[in-house]
Amino acid sequence: MPRLRRRKGKGRNMEEQLASYADYLFEAPDFKVSIAAIVLLSVIVGATAFTNGLKEDIIAGMILLGVPAMLAALLTSPLSNIFGNNVTFNRSALMALFSLVIISLVSEIAGIISYFTNTHYLFTGFILALSLVFALRMMILLGISVNSLPKVIIPASLQTLFGGLCLFYYIKTPEIYLDLIVSSIIFVTAAFVFVRYVDYPMVKSFGVSSFDFIQDFIAHLTDGSPDMEEFFEKIGESIDAPVSVVSFKKPDGSIKALIVTPYVHPGPMGEIGGGNLPAIVSRVLSSCQEGLVFVPHGTAYHDFNLVTAEESEKIISAAKIALQRMEYSDSATKSLRVECGNTKILGQRLNDSVFLVSTQAPTSTEDIEFSVGFTAMAESRVAGAKYATIIDAHNCTEPFATAIEPGTRDSYNIIRATANASKQLLSMESGPIKLGVASSPPICTRLEGMGDLGIRVAIIEVLGQRTAYIVIDGNNMITGLRERIIEKLPVDDAEVMTTDTHVVNTLSGANYVGQKLDCDHLISTIENLVDKAINDLEPVSVGMDIEIAEDVRVFGSHKIAKLASTANAMVAMSGAFAAAVIIAALSLTLLVFILF
C-alpha cells in the first residue's frame, strides 16, 4: 500500500513550517565560557584593530570592548528580571558576547581603513556599532524577557552605556557623545517600529503579541512554567466533547478496568493544556476506584487541544457521570476485523454497544478529525448500537503525515468500515465475557518517547476467542512496529494503540514510540504483559456509556492552521523589512552626522 510522504518545498504543510522554527532555539553556554570568550575576543580585536602599540592596543581592547561587555553580562540579568523573566546569567553573558562580536567586526573594519589610509583610528564606526547593539539588545529582551519598551530600555542600554563611559577615557570631545545619543535614539526607534510591525499580524489575528508567546514558551522549556496557557486561553473557544467510558466489573462489584476515551486532543506539548491528559484522567479515576484505567486516543485533531490543564476536570467529571449511570451485562461477542481501503477496524460488541479501534497501518497517517469519527459513531447508532466507542489507534506514522479530514477517501473508508463492522457485530452470537489486565511503568524516558502511563494490556475472551488491546502512552508509532508486536502475541487478534500524549513533545511532534527506544525491549515487555493478562482472566460484566463534557475550552476550529500561517507571514516579511529598517536608520544617522 502507498505511504504518505513528507511534503517538501512549496507543498510543506503549515504545521511543519511552524515546528521548524523551534530549530532556532538553543541552550546558552555556561556564563564562564562566554566571559572567557569576551576576554579573548577583546584582546585579539584590541591588538589587531587599534594602532598605538601592542600593549596599549590590548589595554584599549579590554577597556573599550571587554569591560562594557562583562559589566553588561553581570547586570543585564538582575535588571531585566525586575520586570520580566527568562534572562539568566548564561543568556545575559551570551547576549553580551553576541553584541561584542558586532562591535568587534566594526572595530576591525575601522582598523583596516586606518591602517591602509595611514590615518588616526576613527571612532564613528564604533559609535554606530554601540547604537546598533543597543537596538539589537532591546529587541532580544522584548522577545525573551518582557514585552514593554520602558521595562527593557535600561538593561538593553547597558553595553552601549558602559561603552560610551569607557570611551570617555580616550576621547573627551562632546560631539562624539552627542552623536552616540542621537544615533542610539534613531536605531532604537527603528528597532521598535520593526518589532511592532512584525508583531502586528499576530495582534490583529489573535489579539495577543507573539513576543508574549515566545517568552512563555521559553519559560515553559526552562522552568516548566504553565504561562503559555494564558495565551491559548485567549485564542480558544468552547465546545461540547463526548467522553466514552467502557467499564468492566468483577463479580464482587468492584471495577476491574475502565477504558475512557475523550474526544479531545492531548496536546499541544509537555504539561501545557491537555499535553498530559491521559495520565491526568488515569490518575484521578484510579484514585476513585481500584481498576486499571486505559485512556486511548479519540478521534480529534490539534484544533481540539485543551487550552489549560484545568479543562481536563470537565473531561473527568463527564467520565464519572457516565460511570455512575452505567448498565452492565455479562455478554459480548467475539472480535472481528473489517477492512475498507486503507482502513482496518477491530471491533467487538460489548453488551448492546460496539467498541471499535481504527488504524490505517501500514499507511502513515496523523489524527482523525473529530467530525469523521462523530459521523462514524452516528453510523454505528443507525446500525442499532446503543453506544459506539471509536478509537484512533494512532499507531503508524512518519514526520508530518497528514490528518484524515472530512471528504477524503480515508474518511469515507472509516465511516463505511464502522457501519459494516457494527452491522456484523450486532448480528453475531454473544457469550460470557472474561477480562485480564496487566500494566508496566514506562520502560524509557519521555525524551525517548514514552509517557507516565507506560504500557497497559487488556485481554478480552469471549466464546474461546482471545483479543488483546495494548495501549502505549506515547505519540504515535514508527511504521512497521505495530505489525512486529502483533505477530509475537499468543492471541487470536490484537491491536496496538497509543494515547497520543504530547508530554513526550516539547519542540517537535516527531518523537514516536520506537523512534528512540529499544523496539526489541518494547516487544518483549508487551509479550510478558500479555502473558500476565491471560493469567489474570476472570469473568466480568461490561457496560458502555457516553457523556458530553460541556463548555470545554479548546484551541478552536482551524486555529492551528491560522496560527501557523500567521507565523509564516511574520517570518516572510521580517527579512526584507529588517534590511530596509537598518539601511534607513544608518542613512538617517550618517545624514545627521554630516549635517550637524
Coordinates of C-alpha atoms in Angstrom, one line a residue, residues 4-569:
L4 CA 2.2 9.2 2.6
R5 CA 5.4 11.1 2.1
R6 CA 6.6 14.2 3.9
R7 CA 5.8 17.3 1.9
K8 CA 8.7 19.4 0.7
G9 CA 9.2 22.8 -0.8
K10 CA 6.0 24.7 -1.5
G11 CA 4.0 21.7 -0.5
R12 CA 5.2 21.6 3.0
N13 CA 2.2 21.9 5.4
M14 CA 2.0 24.8 7.7
E15 CA 2.4 22.8 10.9
E16 CA 5.7 21.5 9.6
Q17 CA 6.9 25.1 8.9
L18 CA 5.8 26.2 12.4
A19 CA 7.6 23.3 14.1
S20 CA 10.7 24.1 12.1
Y21 CA 11.1 27.4 13.9
A22 CA 11.9 25.5 17.0
D23 CA 15.2 24.7 15.3
Y24 CA 16.4 28.2 16.1
L25 CA 16.1 27.6 19.8
F26 CA 19.3 26.6 21.6
E27 CA 20.8 26.4 25.1
A28 CA 23.0 29.3 26.1
P29 CA 26.6 28.2 27.0
D30 CA 27.8 28.5 30.6
F31 CA 28.4 32.0 31.9
K32 CA 32.1 31.4 32.4
V33 CA 32.6 30.2 28.8
S34 CA 31.0 33.4 27.4
I35 CA 33.1 35.6 29.8
A36 CA 36.3 33.8 28.7
A37 CA 35.3 34.3 25.0
I38 CA 34.7 38.0 25.8
V39 CA 38.1 38.4 27.3
L40 CA 39.8 36.6 24.5
L41 CA 38.0 38.4 21.7
S42 CA 38.7 41.8 23.4
V43 CA 42.4 41.1 23.5
I44 CA 42.5 39.9 19.9
V45 CA 40.5 42.8 18.5
G46 CA 42.4 45.3 20.6
A47 CA 45.7 44.0 19.3
T48 CA 44.6 44.0 15.6
A49 CA 42.2 46.9 15.3
F50 CA 44.0 49.7 17.1
T51 CA 47.3 51.4 16.0
N52 CA 49.0 52.7 19.2
G53 CA 51.4 49.8 20.0
L54 CA 50.6 46.3 21.1
K55 CA 50.5 46.8 24.9
E56 CA 48.4 50.0 24.6
D57 CA 46.1 48.3 22.0
I58 CA 45.4 45.3 24.2
I59 CA 44.6 47.6 27.1
A60 CA 42.4 49.6 24.8
G61 CA 40.6 46.5 23.7
M62 CA 39.9 45.4 27.2
I63 CA 38.7 48.9 28.3
L64 CA 36.6 49.7 25.2
L65 CA 35.3 46.2 24.4
G66 CA 35.8 43.8 27.3
V67 CA 34.8 45.9 30.3
P68 CA 31.5 47.1 28.9
A69 CA 30.6 43.5 27.7
M70 CA 31.5 42.0 31.1
L71 CA 29.5 44.6 33.1
A72 CA 26.6 44.1 30.8
A73 CA 26.8 40.4 31.2
L74 CA 26.7 40.8 35.0
L75 CA 24.0 43.4 35.3
T76 CA 21.5 42.6 32.5
S77 CA 20.1 39.5 34.2
P78 CA 19.2 41.1 37.6
L79 CA 17.9 44.4 36.0
S80 CA 15.8 42.5 33.4
N81 CA 14.3 40.2 35.9
I82 CA 12.9 43.1 38.0
F83 CA 10.1 43.4 35.5
G84 CA 10.4 40.3 33.3
N85 CA 11.9 36.8 33.4
N86 CA 13.9 34.3 31.4
V87 CA 17.2 36.3 31.4
T88 CA 19.6 34.0 33.2
F89 CA 23.2 34.9 33.6
N90 CA 24.1 32.4 30.9
R91 CA 21.8 34.2 28.5
S92 CA 22.9 37.6 29.7
A93 CA 26.6 36.7 29.0
L94 CA 25.8 35.2 25.6
M95 CA 23.9 38.4 24.7
A96 CA 26.9 40.5 25.7
L97 CA 29.2 38.2 23.7
F98 CA 27.0 38.5 20.6
S99 CA 26.9 42.3 20.9
L100 CA 30.7 42.3 21.3
V101 CA 31.1 40.3 18.1
I102 CA 29.2 43.1 16.2
I103 CA 31.3 45.8 17.8
S104 CA 34.5 43.9 17.1
L105 CA 33.6 43.5 13.4
V106 CA 33.1 47.2 13.1
S107 CA 36.2 48.0 15.0
E108 CA 38.3 45.7 12.8
I109 CA 36.9 47.3 9.6
A110 CA 37.7 50.8 11.1
G111 CA 41.2 49.5 12.0
I112 CA 41.8 48.2 8.4
I113 CA 40.7 51.5 7.0
S114 CA 43.0 53.4 9.4
Y115 CA 46.0 51.1 8.5
F116 CA 45.7 51.4 4.7
T117 CA 45.0 55.2 4.7
N118 CA 47.7 55.8 7.3
T119 CA 45.2 57.9 9.4
H120 CA 44.2 58.0 13.0
Y121 CA 41.6 55.5 14.1
L122 CA 38.1 56.9 13.6
F123 CA 35.5 56.2 16.3
T124 CA 32.5 56.9 14.1
G125 CA 32.0 53.2 13.3
F126 CA 32.5 52.3 17.0
I127 CA 29.7 54.8 17.8
L128 CA 27.4 53.3 15.2
A129 CA 28.1 49.8 16.5
L130 CA 27.2 50.8 20.0
S131 CA 23.9 52.2 18.8
L132 CA 23.2 49.1 16.7
V133 CA 23.9 46.9 19.7
F134 CA 21.5 49.0 21.9
A135 CA 18.7 48.3 19.3
L136 CA 19.5 44.6 19.0
R137 CA 19.6 44.0 22.7
M138 CA 16.3 45.8 23.1
M139 CA 14.7 43.5 20.5
I140 CA 16.1 40.4 22.2
L141 CA 14.9 41.5 25.6
L142 CA 11.4 42.4 24.2
G143 CA 11.3 38.9 22.8
I144 CA 12.6 36.8 25.8
S145 CA 12.0 38.9 28.9
V146 CA 9.1 41.4 28.9
N147 CA 7.2 43.0 26.0
S148 CA 7.4 46.6 27.2
L149 CA 9.8 49.2 25.9
P150 CA 10.1 51.2 29.2
K151 CA 10.9 48.0 31.1
V152 CA 13.7 46.8 28.8
I153 CA 15.3 50.1 27.9
I154 CA 17.7 50.2 30.8
P155 CA 19.1 46.6 30.6
A156 CA 19.2 47.0 26.8
S157 CA 21.3 50.1 27.1
L158 CA 24.0 48.7 29.4
Q159 CA 26.6 47.7 26.9
T160 CA 26.2 50.9 25.0
L161 CA 26.2 53.0 28.1
F162 CA 29.4 51.4 29.6
G163 CA 31.0 51.5 26.1
G164 CA 30.4 55.3 26.0
L165 CA 31.7 55.8 29.5
C166 CA 34.9 53.8 28.8
L167 CA 35.3 55.7 25.5
F168 CA 35.5 58.9 27.6
Y169 CA 38.9 57.6 28.9
Y170 CA 40.3 58.1 25.4
I171 CA 38.1 60.9 23.9
K172 CA 36.6 63.8 25.7
T173 CA 35.1 65.6 22.7
P174 CA 31.4 66.3 23.4
E175 CA 30.4 65.9 19.8
I176 CA 31.3 62.2 19.9
Y177 CA 28.8 61.6 22.8
L178 CA 26.1 63.7 21.2
D179 CA 26.5 61.5 18.1
L180 CA 26.2 58.4 20.3
I181 CA 23.0 59.7 21.8
V182 CA 21.4 60.7 18.5
S183 CA 22.4 57.5 16.7
S184 CA 21.1 55.4 19.6
I185 CA 17.8 57.2 19.5
I186 CA 17.5 56.6 15.8
F187 CA 18.4 52.9 15.9
V188 CA 16.2 52.2 19.0
T189 CA 13.3 53.9 17.4
A190 CA 13.8 52.0 14.1
A191 CA 14.1 48.7 16.0
F192 CA 10.9 49.4 18.0
V193 CA 9.0 50.2 14.8
F194 CA 10.3 46.9 13.3
V195 CA 9.2 44.9 16.3
R196 CA 5.7 46.4 16.3
Y197 CA 5.4 45.9 12.5
V198 CA 6.4 42.3 12.6
D199 CA 4.1 41.6 15.6
Y200 CA 1.1 43.3 14.0
P201 CA -0.3 40.2 12.2
M202 CA -0.4 38.2 15.4
V203 CA -2.0 41.0 17.4
K204 CA -4.5 41.6 14.6
S205 CA -5.4 37.9 14.2
F206 CA -5.5 36.8 17.8
G207 CA -5.4 40.0 19.9
V208 CA -2.2 38.8 21.6
S209 CA 1.5 39.5 21.0
S210 CA 3.8 36.9 19.5
F211 CA 6.5 38.2 21.9
D212 CA 4.4 37.2 24.9
F213 CA 4.1 33.8 23.4
I214 CA 7.8 33.4 22.8
Q215 CA 8.5 34.5 26.4
D216 CA 6.0 32.0 27.8
F217 CA 7.4 29.2 25.5
I218 CA 11.0 29.8 26.8
A219 CA 9.7 29.8 30.4
H220 CA 8.0 26.5 29.8
L221 CA 11.1 24.9 28.3
T222 CA 13.4 26.1 31.1
D223 CA 11.2 26.2 34.2
G224 CA 8.1 24.2 33.2
S225 CA 6.0 27.4 33.5
P226 CA 2.4 27.0 32.5
D227 CA 2.0 30.7 31.5
M228 CA 1.6 29.6 27.8
E229 CA -1.9 28.5 28.8
E230 CA -2.9 32.2 29.2
F231 CA -2.0 32.7 25.6
F232 CA -4.0 29.7 24.4
E233 CA -7.0 30.6 26.6
K234 CA -7.2 34.0 24.9
I235 CA -7.4 32.5 21.5
G236 CA -9.5 29.4 22.5
E237 CA -13.2 28.7 22.1
S238 CA -15.7 26.4 23.8
I239 CA -17.0 23.1 22.6
D240 CA -19.0 20.1 23.9
A241 CA -16.9 16.9 23.7
P242 CA -18.2 13.3 24.1
V243 CA -16.4 11.2 26.6
S244 CA -16.9 7.4 26.2
V245 CA -16.5 5.1 29.2
V246 CA -16.3 1.3 29.0
S247 CA -16.4 -0.4 32.4
F248 CA -15.6 -4.0 33.4
K249 CA -16.9 -5.1 36.8
K250 CA -15.9 -8.1 38.8
P251 CA -18.4 -10.5 40.3
D252 CA -17.9 -8.8 43.7
G253 CA -19.0 -5.5 42.3
S254 CA -15.6 -3.8 42.1
I255 CA -14.3 -2.3 38.9
K256 CA -11.6 -4.3 37.2
A257 CA -10.8 -1.9 34.4
L258 CA -12.0 1.3 32.7
I259 CA -11.5 2.4 29.1
V260 CA -12.0 6.1 29.0
T261 CA -11.9 7.8 25.5
P262 CA -12.2 11.6 25.5
Y263 CA -12.9 13.1 22.1
V264 CA -10.4 15.9 22.5
H265 CA -6.8 16.0 21.6
P266 CA -4.0 15.5 24.2
G267 CA -1.8 18.5 23.2
P268 CA -0.2 20.8 22.5
M269 CA 3.0 20.0 24.3
G270 CA 4.6 18.9 27.5
E271 CA 2.4 19.6 30.5
I272 CA 0.7 22.5 28.8
G273 CA -3.0 22.3 28.1
G274 CA -4.0 18.7 27.6
G275 CA -0.5 17.6 26.8
N276 CA -0.6 15.0 29.7
L277 CA -4.4 14.4 29.5
P278 CA -4.2 10.5 29.5
A279 CA -2.1 10.5 32.7
I280 CA -4.3 13.1 34.4
V281 CA -7.5 11.2 33.6
S282 CA -6.0 7.9 34.7
R283 CA -4.6 9.3 37.9
V284 CA -7.8 10.9 39.1
L285 CA -10.1 8.0 38.1
S286 CA -7.7 5.4 39.6
S287 CA -7.9 7.3 42.9
C288 CA -11.6 6.8 42.9
Q289 CA -11.6 3.0 42.3
E290 CA -9.1 0.2 42.1
G291 CA -9.4 -0.8 38.4
L292 CA -6.8 -0.2 35.8
V293 CA -7.6 2.8 33.6
F294 CA -6.9 2.9 29.9
V295 CA -7.1 6.2 28.1
P296 CA -6.7 5.6 24.3
H297 CA -6.9 8.3 21.6
G298 CA -10.3 9.5 20.5
T299 CA -10.9 10.9 17.0
A300 CA -9.8 14.5 17.4
Y301 CA -7.2 16.7 15.8
H302 CA -5.0 19.6 17.2
D303 CA -7.9 22.1 17.0
F304 CA -9.3 20.2 20.0
N305 CA -6.3 20.7 22.2
L306 CA -7.3 21.8 25.7
V307 CA -6.2 25.3 26.4
T308 CA -5.3 24.6 30.0
A309 CA -4.7 21.6 32.2
E310 CA -7.7 22.6 34.3
E311 CA -10.0 21.8 31.4
S312 CA -9.3 18.1 32.0
E313 CA -11.5 18.3 35.1
K314 CA -14.5 18.7 32.8
I315 CA -13.5 15.5 30.9
I316 CA -13.1 13.6 34.2
S317 CA -16.5 14.9 35.5
A318 CA -18.2 13.6 32.4
A319 CA -16.5 10.2 32.7
K320 CA -17.7 10.0 36.3
I321 CA -21.3 10.8 35.3
A322 CA -21.2 8.1 32.6
L323 CA -19.7 5.6 35.1
Q324 CA -22.5 6.3 37.7
R325 CA -25.3 5.5 35.3
M326 CA -23.6 2.5 33.7
E327 CA -25.7 -0.5 32.9
Y328 CA -23.9 -3.9 32.9
S329 CA -24.3 -7.2 31.2
D330 CA -22.1 -10.3 31.1
S331 CA -22.5 -10.8 27.3
A332 CA -20.2 -9.8 24.4
T333 CA -19.3 -11.1 21.0
K334 CA -16.1 -12.3 19.5
S335 CA -14.0 -9.6 17.9
L336 CA -13.9 -9.2 14.1
R337 CA -11.8 -7.2 11.8
V338 CA -13.2 -5.2 8.8
E339 CA -11.2 -3.6 6.1
C340 CA -12.2 -0.9 3.7
G341 CA -9.4 0.6 1.6
N342 CA -6.5 1.6 3.9
T343 CA -8.8 1.4 7.0
K344 CA -8.8 -1.6 9.3
I345 CA -11.2 -1.8 12.2
L346 CA -11.1 -4.2 15.0
G347 CA -14.4 -4.4 16.8
Q348 CA -16.4 -6.2 19.5
R349 CA -19.9 -5.8 20.7
L350 CA -19.9 -5.3 24.5
N351 CA -23.4 -5.6 25.9
D352 CA -25.6 -3.7 23.5
S353 CA -22.9 -1.3 22.3
V354 CA -19.9 -1.6 20.0
F355 CA -16.2 -1.0 20.7
L356 CA -14.2 -0.2 17.6
V357 CA -10.5 0.5 17.0
S358 CA -9.4 2.1 13.7
T359 CA -6.0 2.0 12.1
Q360 CA -4.6 2.9 8.7
A361 CA -1.4 0.9 9.2
P362 CA 0.9 0.3 7.4
T363 CA -0.1 3.6 5.8
S364 CA 1.4 6.6 7.6
T365 CA -1.2 9.0 9.0
E366 CA -1.9 11.6 11.7
D367 CA -5.0 12.2 13.7
I368 CA -8.6 11.5 12.6
E369 CA -10.7 14.7 12.5
F370 CA -13.5 14.9 15.1
S371 CA -16.3 15.2 12.5
V372 CA -15.1 12.0 10.8
G373 CA -15.2 10.0 14.0
F374 CA -18.5 11.6 15.1
T375 CA -20.1 10.7 11.7
A376 CA -18.8 7.1 12.1
M377 CA -20.3 6.9 15.6
A378 CA -23.7 8.0 14.1
E379 CA -23.5 5.3 11.5
S380 CA -23.0 2.7 14.3
R381 CA -26.0 4.1 16.1
V382 CA -28.0 3.9 12.9
A383 CA -27.0 0.2 12.6
G384 CA -28.6 -0.4 16.0
A385 CA -25.9 0.1 18.6
K386 CA -26.9 1.8 21.8
Y387 CA -23.5 3.5 22.0
A388 CA -20.3 3.4 19.9
T389 CA -16.8 4.0 21.0
I390 CA -14.4 4.6 18.1
I391 CA -10.7 4.8 18.9
D392 CA -8.0 6.1 16.7
A393 CA -5.2 3.6 17.2
H394 CA -2.7 6.2 16.2
N395 CA -0.1 3.6 15.6
C396 CA 1.7 4.3 12.3
T397 CA 3.3 7.5 11.1
E398 CA 6.3 9.4 9.9
P399 CA 7.1 13.1 10.5
F400 CA 4.3 15.5 9.4
A401 CA 2.0 12.9 7.9
T402 CA -1.4 14.3 7.1
A403 CA -4.6 14.1 9.2
I404 CA -7.7 12.3 8.0
E405 CA -10.1 15.1 7.2
P406 CA -13.8 15.1 6.1
G407 CA -14.3 14.3 2.4
T408 CA -11.1 12.4 1.9
R409 CA -11.2 8.8 0.7
D410 CA -9.8 7.6 4.1
S411 CA -12.6 9.4 5.9
Y412 CA -15.3 7.6 3.9
N413 CA -13.4 4.3 4.4
I414 CA -13.6 4.8 8.2
I415 CA -17.3 5.6 8.0
R416 CA -18.1 2.6 5.8
A417 CA -15.9 0.2 7.8
T418 CA -17.6 1.4 11.0
A419 CA -21.0 0.8 9.6
N420 CA -20.1 -2.7 8.2
A421 CA -18.4 -3.7 11.5
S422 CA -21.4 -2.5 13.6
K423 CA -23.9 -4.4 11.5
Q424 CA -21.9 -7.6 11.7
L425 CA -21.3 -7.3 15.4
L426 CA -24.9 -6.7 16.2
S427 CA -25.9 -9.9 14.4
M428 CA -23.2 -12.1 15.9
E429 CA -23.7 -14.6 18.7
S430 CA -22.8 -13.4 22.2
G431 CA -21.5 -15.2 25.2
P432 CA -20.0 -14.7 28.6
I433 CA -17.0 -12.3 28.8
K434 CA -13.7 -12.7 30.6
L435 CA -11.1 -9.9 31.1
G436 CA -7.5 -10.0 32.1
V437 CA -5.3 -6.9 32.5
A438 CA -1.7 -6.1 33.1
S439 CA 0.5 -3.0 33.1
S440 CA 4.1 -1.8 33.1
P441 CA 5.6 1.5 34.1
P442 CA 7.5 3.4 31.4
I443 CA 10.4 1.4 30.0
C444 CA 12.1 4.6 28.9
T445 CA 12.0 8.4 29.5
R446 CA 9.7 11.0 28.0
L447 CA 12.5 12.1 25.7
E448 CA 12.7 8.6 24.4
G449 CA 9.0 8.6 23.5
M450 CA 7.0 7.1 26.4
G451 CA 4.7 9.0 28.9
D452 CA 3.9 8.4 32.5
L453 CA 1.3 5.6 32.0
G454 CA 3.8 3.2 30.4
I455 CA 2.1 0.2 28.8
R456 CA -1.3 -1.3 29.6
V457 CA -2.8 -4.5 28.2
A458 CA -6.3 -5.9 28.3
I459 CA -7.3 -9.4 27.1
I460 CA -10.9 -10.0 26.3
E461 CA -12.0 -13.6 26.0
V462 CA -15.4 -14.5 24.5
L463 CA -16.5 -17.9 23.3
G464 CA -12.9 -19.2 23.4
Q465 CA -11.5 -16.3 21.4
R466 CA -8.9 -14.0 22.9
T467 CA -8.4 -10.4 21.7
A468 CA -5.6 -8.2 23.0
Y469 CA -5.8 -4.4 23.3
I470 CA -2.4 -2.8 24.0
V471 CA -2.3 0.9 24.9
I472 CA 1.1 2.6 25.0
D473 CA 1.4 6.1 26.5
G474 CA 3.1 7.7 23.5
N475 CA 2.6 9.9 20.5
N476 CA 2.1 7.5 17.5
M477 CA 4.5 4.7 16.4
I478 CA 7.1 4.2 13.8
T479 CA 6.0 2.3 10.7
G480 CA 6.1 -1.5 11.0
L481 CA 6.4 -1.7 14.8
R482 CA 2.7 -2.4 15.2
E483 CA 2.9 -5.5 13.0
R484 CA 6.1 -6.7 14.7
I485 CA 4.3 -6.6 18.1
I486 CA 1.1 -8.2 17.0
E487 CA 2.8 -11.2 15.3
K488 CA 4.5 -12.1 18.6
L489 CA 1.3 -12.3 20.7
P490 CA -0.3 -15.6 21.6
V491 CA -3.9 -14.4 20.9
D492 CA -6.4 -14.7 18.1
D493 CA -6.3 -11.0 17.3
A494 CA -4.9 -7.8 18.7
E495 CA -4.5 -4.1 18.2
V496 CA -1.8 -1.7 19.4
M497 CA -2.7 1.8 20.3
T498 CA -1.0 4.9 21.6
T499 CA -2.6 7.6 23.7
D500 CA -1.2 10.4 21.6
T501 CA 0.1 12.0 24.8
H502 CA 2.1 15.2 24.0
V503 CA 4.0 15.1 27.2
V504 CA 6.8 13.5 25.2
N505 CA 6.9 16.5 22.9
T506 CA 8.3 20.0 23.6
L507 CA 10.0 21.3 20.5
S508 CA 8.6 18.9 17.9
G509 CA 5.8 16.4 17.4
A510 CA 8.3 13.8 16.0
N511 CA 9.0 11.7 19.0
Y512 CA 7.3 8.4 18.2
V513 CA 7.2 5.1 20.0
G514 CA 10.1 3.1 18.6
Q515 CA 12.0 6.1 17.2
K516 CA 14.4 6.3 20.1
L517 CA 13.6 3.4 22.4
D518 CA 14.8 -0.2 22.1
C519 CA 12.0 -1.9 20.0
D520 CA 13.0 -5.4 20.9
H521 CA 12.8 -4.5 24.6
L522 CA 9.3 -3.0 24.0
I523 CA 8.1 -6.1 22.2
S524 CA 9.4 -8.5 24.9
T525 CA 7.8 -6.3 27.6
I526 CA 4.4 -6.4 25.8
E527 CA 4.7 -10.2 25.4
N528 CA 5.3 -10.6 29.1
L529 CA 2.3 -8.3 29.9
V530 CA 0.0 -10.3 27.5
D531 CA 1.0 -13.5 29.4
K532 CA 0.2 -11.9 32.7
A533 CA -3.1 -10.6 31.4
I534 CA -4.0 -14.1 30.1
N535 CA -3.3 -15.5 33.6
D536 CA -5.4 -12.7 35.0
L537 CA -8.5 -13.7 33.0
E538 CA -11.7 -13.9 35.0
P539 CA -15.5 -13.4 34.4
V540 CA -16.7 -9.8 34.3
S541 CA -19.7 -7.8 33.4
V542 CA -19.4 -4.9 31.0
G543 CA -21.1 -1.7 30.2
M544 CA -20.6 1.3 28.0
D545 CA -21.9 4.9 28.3
I546 CA -21.1 8.3 26.8
E547 CA -21.5 11.6 28.5
I548 CA -21.0 15.1 27.0
A549 CA -18.4 17.3 28.6
E550 CA -19.8 20.8 28.2
D551 CA -18.1 24.1 27.6
V552 CA -14.6 22.6 27.2
R553 CA -12.1 25.3 26.1
V554 CA -10.0 24.2 23.2
F555 CA -7.9 25.9 20.6
G556 CA -10.9 26.0 18.2
S557 CA -11.6 25.3 14.6
H558 CA -8.6 25.8 12.3
K559 CA -6.7 27.9 14.9
I560 CA -3.5 25.8 14.5
A561 CA -3.6 26.5 10.7
K562 CA -4.3 30.2 11.3
L563 CA -1.5 30.4 13.9
A564 CA 0.9 28.7 11.6
S565 CA 0.0 30.8 8.6
T566 CA 0.3 34.0 10.7
A567 CA 3.8 33.0 12.0
N568 CA 4.9 32.1 8.4
A569 CA 3.7 35.5 7.2

